[in-house]
Amino acid sequence: MKGIKGDRWRYKPKQNKIFPISRTKFGNFLDCQRCFYLDVVEGLKSPSMPGWPLNSATDEMLKNEFDIHRKNQTQHPDMVGIKSLQNVVPYQHKDLNQWRENFQGFKYIHKDLNLELKGAIDDVWIDKKTNELIIVDYKSTAKNDLDEKKWINDKYTRDFLKQMNFYTYLFKKAGFPIKTTFFYIVNALKKNRTFNNNMKFQSILIEYQPDTKDIEKKLKEMKKLMDSDQVPPPTEECEDCLYLATGNNLINNE
């Protein structure tokens, strides 16, 4: 049936086979249980979305840039002078490229829940004094005023924070000590500028202390929902639920 995923991509309630749950899927559960269930269990395909080629380009260039410092075990210039990054360099690990690969990512098998939890990270740094790791996420934007406090408290940033919480949880469950996380943000400068086949960026590092205390509880709630045969009610704040309900009402009232 068009619009419905094949059995390979759907969870069968109470199945024995390990099922993969990505950082995005877990985030979907936190946002709207109904949409999550319709996707993961019922197999309803979401409408396709365009890619973000400019963001992908800056991500790739940043990875190449930090890989030079990774090879030489030197600090990137933007790390210099930041107290919490005093002894920090990019982390060397044989599986790093896999951790950074979409559809691969860093994986942890949660045996109690029979789930393969995973997420693709952008970078990992290490404090050479304490051997603690720092998870790093690259973000590209174009704001006239990029203020650290405003950015971290912006409602559109909440998903980014949830993302870091989940990554931290995975690494800790796999036995890696995590010191903190950072967002490395490159902000395209556009005010009072012309293009001239050239873009300039302002870079800023924003530290975020991740919060993982509720993730295990939420994962158990998620798995309980996956093993249920009841579709949850719509979420009031969910735009997708509102769209589906409104469209259904329009059709039924014709």
PDB file of N, CA and C in Angstrom, residues 147-192:
ATOM      1  N   ASP A 147      23.093  35.558  20.099  1.00  0.00           N
ATOM      2  CA  ASP A 147      23.384  35.700  21.515  1.00  0.00           C
ATOM      3  C   ASP A 147      23.315  34.326  22.184  1.00  0.00           C
ATOM      4  N   GLU A 148      24.342  33.979  22.959  1.00  0.00           N
ATOM      5  CA  GLU A 148      24.438  32.646  23.557  1.00  0.00           C
ATOM      6  C   GLU A 148      23.234  32.325  24.439  1.00  0.00           C
ATOM      7  N   LYS A 149      22.879  33.238  25.338  1.00  0.00           N
ATOM      8  CA  LYS A 149      21.776  32.983  26.261  1.00  0.00           C
ATOM      9  C   LYS A 149      20.452  32.860  25.519  1.00  0.00           C
ATOM     10  N   LYS A 150      20.228  33.743  24.535  1.00  0.00           N
ATOM     11  CA  LYS A 150      18.989  33.681  23.759  1.00  0.00           C
ATOM     12  C   LYS A 150      18.914  32.385  22.964  1.00  0.00           C
ATOM     13  N   TRP A 151      20.046  31.979  22.391  1.00  0.00           N
ATOM     14  CA  TRP A 151      20.047  30.773  21.556  1.00  0.00           C
ATOM     15  C   TRP A 151      19.723  29.535  22.377  1.00  0.00           C
ATOM     16  N   ILE A 152      20.352  29.388  23.526  1.00  0.00           N
ATOM     17  CA  ILE A 152      20.170  28.180  24.333  1.00  0.00           C
ATOM     18  C   ILE A 152      18.756  28.095  24.906  1.00  0.00           C
ATOM     19  N   ASN A 153      18.074  29.261  25.037  1.00  0.00           N
ATOM     20  CA  ASN A 153      16.726  29.276  25.606  1.00  0.00           C
ATOM     21  C   ASN A 153      15.629  29.424  24.553  1.00  0.00           C
ATOM     22  N   ASP A 154      16.012  29.457  23.290  1.00  0.00           N
ATOM     23  CA  ASP A 154      15.039  29.603  22.214  1.00  0.00           C
ATOM     24  C   ASP A 154      14.187  28.335  22.097  1.00  0.00           C
ATOM     25  N   LYS A 155      12.890  28.500  21.842  1.00  0.00           N
ATOM     26  CA  LYS A 155      12.010  27.329  21.752  1.00  0.00           C
ATOM     27  C   LYS A 155      12.394  26.406  20.608  1.00  0.00           C
ATOM     28  N   TYR A 156      13.005  26.970  19.555  1.00  0.00           N
ATOM     29  CA  TYR A 156      13.404  26.145  18.422  1.00  0.00           C
ATOM     30  C   TYR A 156      14.705  25.379  18.691  1.00  0.00           C
ATOM     31  N   THR A 157      15.348  25.676  19.810  1.00  0.00           N
ATOM     32  CA  THR A 157      16.583  24.997  20.178  1.00  0.00           C
ATOM     33  C   THR A 157      16.322  23.769  21.041  1.00  0.00           C
ATOM     34  N   ARG A 158      15.102  23.631  21.537  1.00  0.00           N
ATOM     35  CA  ARG A 158      14.786  22.541  22.477  1.00  0.00           C
ATOM     36  C   ARG A 158      15.122  21.171  21.910  1.00  0.00           C
ATOM     37  N   ASP A 159      14.820  20.967  20.617  1.00  0.00           N
ATOM     38  CA  ASP A 159      15.119  19.674  20.006  1.00  0.00           C
ATOM     39  C   ASP A 159      16.618  19.418  19.968  1.00  0.00           C
ATOM     40  N   PHE A 160      17.417  20.467  19.802  1.00  0.00           N
ATOM     41  CA  PHE A 160      18.869  20.306  19.809  1.00  0.00           C
ATOM     42  C   PHE A 160      19.349  19.838  21.181  1.00  0.00           C
ATOM     43  N   LEU A 161      18.753  20.382  22.241  1.00  0.00           N
ATOM     44  CA  LEU A 161      19.135  19.990  23.597  1.00  0.00           C
ATOM     45  C   LEU A 161      18.739  18.537  23.867  1.00  0.00           C
ATOM     46  N   LYS A 162      17.545  18.156  23.411  1.00  0.00           N
ATOM     47  CA  LYS A 162      17.111  16.760  23.547  1.00  0.00           C
ATOM     48  C   LYS A 162      18.063  15.829  22.803  1.00  0.00           C
ATOM     49  N   GLN A 163      18.518  16.286  21.659  1.00  0.00           N
ATOM     50  CA  GLN A 163      19.474  15.529  20.850  1.00  0.00           C
ATOM     51  C   GLN A 163      20.753  15.254  21.653  1.00  0.00           C
ATOM     52  N   MET A 164      21.291  16.300  22.291  1.00  0.00           N
ATOM     53  CA  MET A 164      22.508  16.140  23.087  1.00  0.00           C
ATOM     54  C   MET A 164      22.274  15.259  24.313  1.00  0.00           C
ATOM     55  N   ASN A 165      21.107  15.360  24.919  1.00  0.00           N
ATOM     56  CA  ASN A 165      20.778  14.502  26.056  1.00  0.00           C
ATOM     57  C   ASN A 165      20.820  13.028  25.644  1.00  0.00           C
ATOM     58  N   PHE A 166      20.243  12.748  24.476  1.00  0.00           N
ATOM     59  CA  PHE A 166      20.184  11.362  23.991  1.00  0.00           C
ATOM     60  C   PHE A 166      21.572  10.843  23.647  1.00  0.00           C
ATOM     61  N   TYR A 167      22.381  11.639  22.949  1.00  0.00           N
ATOM     62  CA  TYR A 167      23.741  11.228  22.625  1.00  0.00           C
ATOM     63  C   TYR A 167      24.528  10.921  23.892  1.00  0.00           C
ATOM     64  N   THR A 168      24.408  11.791  24.883  1.00  0.00           N
ATOM     65  CA  THR A 168      25.132  11.608  26.136  1.00  0.00           C
ATOM     66  C   THR A 168      24.708  10.317  26.825  1.00  0.00           C
ATOM     67  N   TYR A 169      23.412  10.061  26.809  1.00  0.00           N
ATOM     68  CA  TYR A 169      22.889   8.820  27.394  1.00  0.00           C
ATOM     69  C   TYR A 169      23.507   7.600  26.707  1.00  0.00           C
ATOM     70  N   LEU A 170      23.553   7.601  25.376  1.00  0.00           N
ATOM     71  CA  LEU A 170      24.111   6.469  24.634  1.00  0.00           C
ATOM     72  C   LEU A 170      25.571   6.235  24.997  1.00  0.00           C
ATOM     73  N   PHE A 171      26.363   7.305  24.987  1.00  0.00           N
ATOM     74  CA  PHE A 171      27.786   7.165  25.275  1.00  0.00           C
ATOM     75  C   PHE A 171      28.029   6.675  26.703  1.00  0.00           C
ATOM     76  N   LYS A 172      27.257   7.201  27.634  1.00  0.00           N
ATOM     77  CA  LYS A 172      27.419   6.772  29.025  1.00  0.00           C
ATOM     78  C   LYS A 172      27.034   5.310  29.202  1.00  0.00           C
ATOM     79  N   LYS A 173      25.953   4.886  28.557  1.00  0.00           N
ATOM     80  CA  LYS A 173      25.524   3.486  28.655  1.00  0.00           C
ATOM     81  C   LYS A 173      26.566   2.548  28.061  1.00  0.00           C
ATOM     82  N   ALA A 174      27.304   3.058  27.061  1.00  0.00           N
ATOM     83  CA  ALA A 174      28.351   2.251  26.432  1.00  0.00           C
ATOM     84  C   ALA A 174      29.678   2.318  27.205  1.00  0.00           C
ATOM     85  N   GLY A 175      29.694   3.069  28.301  1.00  0.00           N
ATOM     86  CA  GLY A 175      30.873   3.086  29.158  1.00  0.00           C
ATOM     87  C   GLY A 175      31.828   4.237  28.952  1.00  0.00           C
ATOM     88  N   PHE A 176      31.439   5.233  28.138  1.00  0.00           N
ATOM     89  CA  PHE A 176      32.307   6.386  27.905  1.00  0.00           C
ATOM     90  C   PHE A 176      32.004   7.486  28.920  1.00  0.00           C
ATOM     91  N   PRO A 177      33.028   8.017  29.584  1.00  0.00           N
ATOM     92  CA  PRO A 177      32.790   9.130  30.518  1.00  0.00           C
ATOM     93  C   PRO A 177      32.585  10.439  29.755  1.00  0.00           C
ATOM     94  N   ILE A 178      31.497  11.143  30.056  1.00  0.00           N
ATOM     95  CA  ILE A 178      31.176  12.384  29.352  1.00  0.00           C
ATOM     96  C   ILE A 178      31.351  13.573  30.300  1.00  0.00           C
ATOM     97  N   LYS A 179      32.122  14.541  29.862  1.00  0.00           N
ATOM     98  CA  LYS A 179      32.357  15.746  30.656  1.00  0.00           C
ATOM     99  C   LYS A 179      31.261  16.781  30.431  1.00  0.00           C
ATOM    100  N   THR A 180      30.951  17.061  29.182  1.00  0.00           N
ATOM    101  CA  THR A 180      29.954  18.070  28.824  1.00  0.00           C
ATOM    102  C   THR A 180      29.674  17.953  27.331  1.00  0.00           C
ATOM    103  N   THR A 181      28.887  18.878  26.796  1.00  0.00           N
ATOM    104  CA  THR A 181      28.652  18.922  25.352  1.00  0.00           C
ATOM    105  C   THR A 181      28.799  20.369  24.887  1.00  0.00           C
ATOM    106  N   PHE A 182      29.069  20.521  23.585  1.00  0.00           N
ATOM    107  CA  PHE A 182      29.192  21.858  23.001  1.00  0.00           C
ATOM    108  C   PHE A 182      28.460  21.911  21.669  1.00  0.00           C
ATOM    109  N   PHE A 183      27.848  23.043  21.397  1.00  0.00           N
ATOM    110  CA  PHE A 183      27.362  23.359  20.062  1.00  0.00           C
ATOM    111  C   PHE A 183      28.385  24.285  19.417  1.00  0.00           C
ATOM    112  N   TYR A 184      28.885  23.880  18.260  1.00  0.00           N
ATOM    113  CA  TYR A 184      29.791  24.731  17.493  1.00  0.00           C
ATOM    114  C   TYR A 184      28.950  25.344  16.384  1.00  0.00           C
ATOM    115  N   ILE A 185      28.641  26.630  16.517  1.00  0.00           N
ATOM    116  CA  ILE A 185      27.696  27.288  15.620  1.00  0.00           C
ATOM    117  C   ILE A 185      28.432  28.219  14.670  1.00  0.00           C
ATOM    118  N   VAL A 186      28.145  28.070  13.377  1.00  0.00           N
ATOM    119  CA  VAL A 186      28.676  28.999  12.388  1.00  0.00           C
ATOM    120  C   VAL A 186      27.503  29.832  11.864  1.00  0.00           C
ATOM    121  N   ASN A 187      27.628  31.142  12.038  1.00  0.00           N
ATOM    122  CA  ASN A 187      26.549  32.076  11.722  1.00  0.00           C
ATOM    123  C   ASN A 187      26.935  32.908  10.510  1.00  0.00           C
ATOM    124  N   ALA A 188      26.175  32.761   9.428  1.00  0.00           N
ATOM    125  CA  ALA A 188      26.450  33.519   8.214  1.00  0.00           C
ATOM    126  C   ALA A 188      26.127  34.992   8.429  1.00  0.00           C
ATOM    127  N   LEU A 189      27.094  35.851   8.146  1.00  0.00           N
ATOM    128  CA  LEU A 189      26.910  37.287   8.310  1.00  0.00           C
ATOM    129  C   LEU A 189      26.261  37.857   7.048  1.00  0.00           C
ATOM    130  N   LYS A 190      25.125  38.496   7.225  1.00  0.00           N
ATOM    131  CA  LYS A 190      24.387  38.976   6.050  1.00  0.00           C
ATOM    132  C   LYS A 190      24.013  40.455   6.133  1.00  0.00           C
ATOM    133  N   LYS A 191      24.014  41.023   7.323  1.00  0.00           N
ATOM    134  CA  LYS A 191      23.602  42.415   7.491  1.00  0.00           C
ATOM    135  C   LYS A 191      24.599  43.361   6.838  1.00  0.00           C
ATOM    136  N   ASN A 192      24.071  44.261   5.999  1.00  0.00           N
ATOM    137  CA  ASN A 192      24.897  45.264   5.317  1.00  0.00           C
ATOM    138  C   ASN A 192      25.999  44.643   4.449  1.00  0.00           C
TER     139      ASN A 192
END
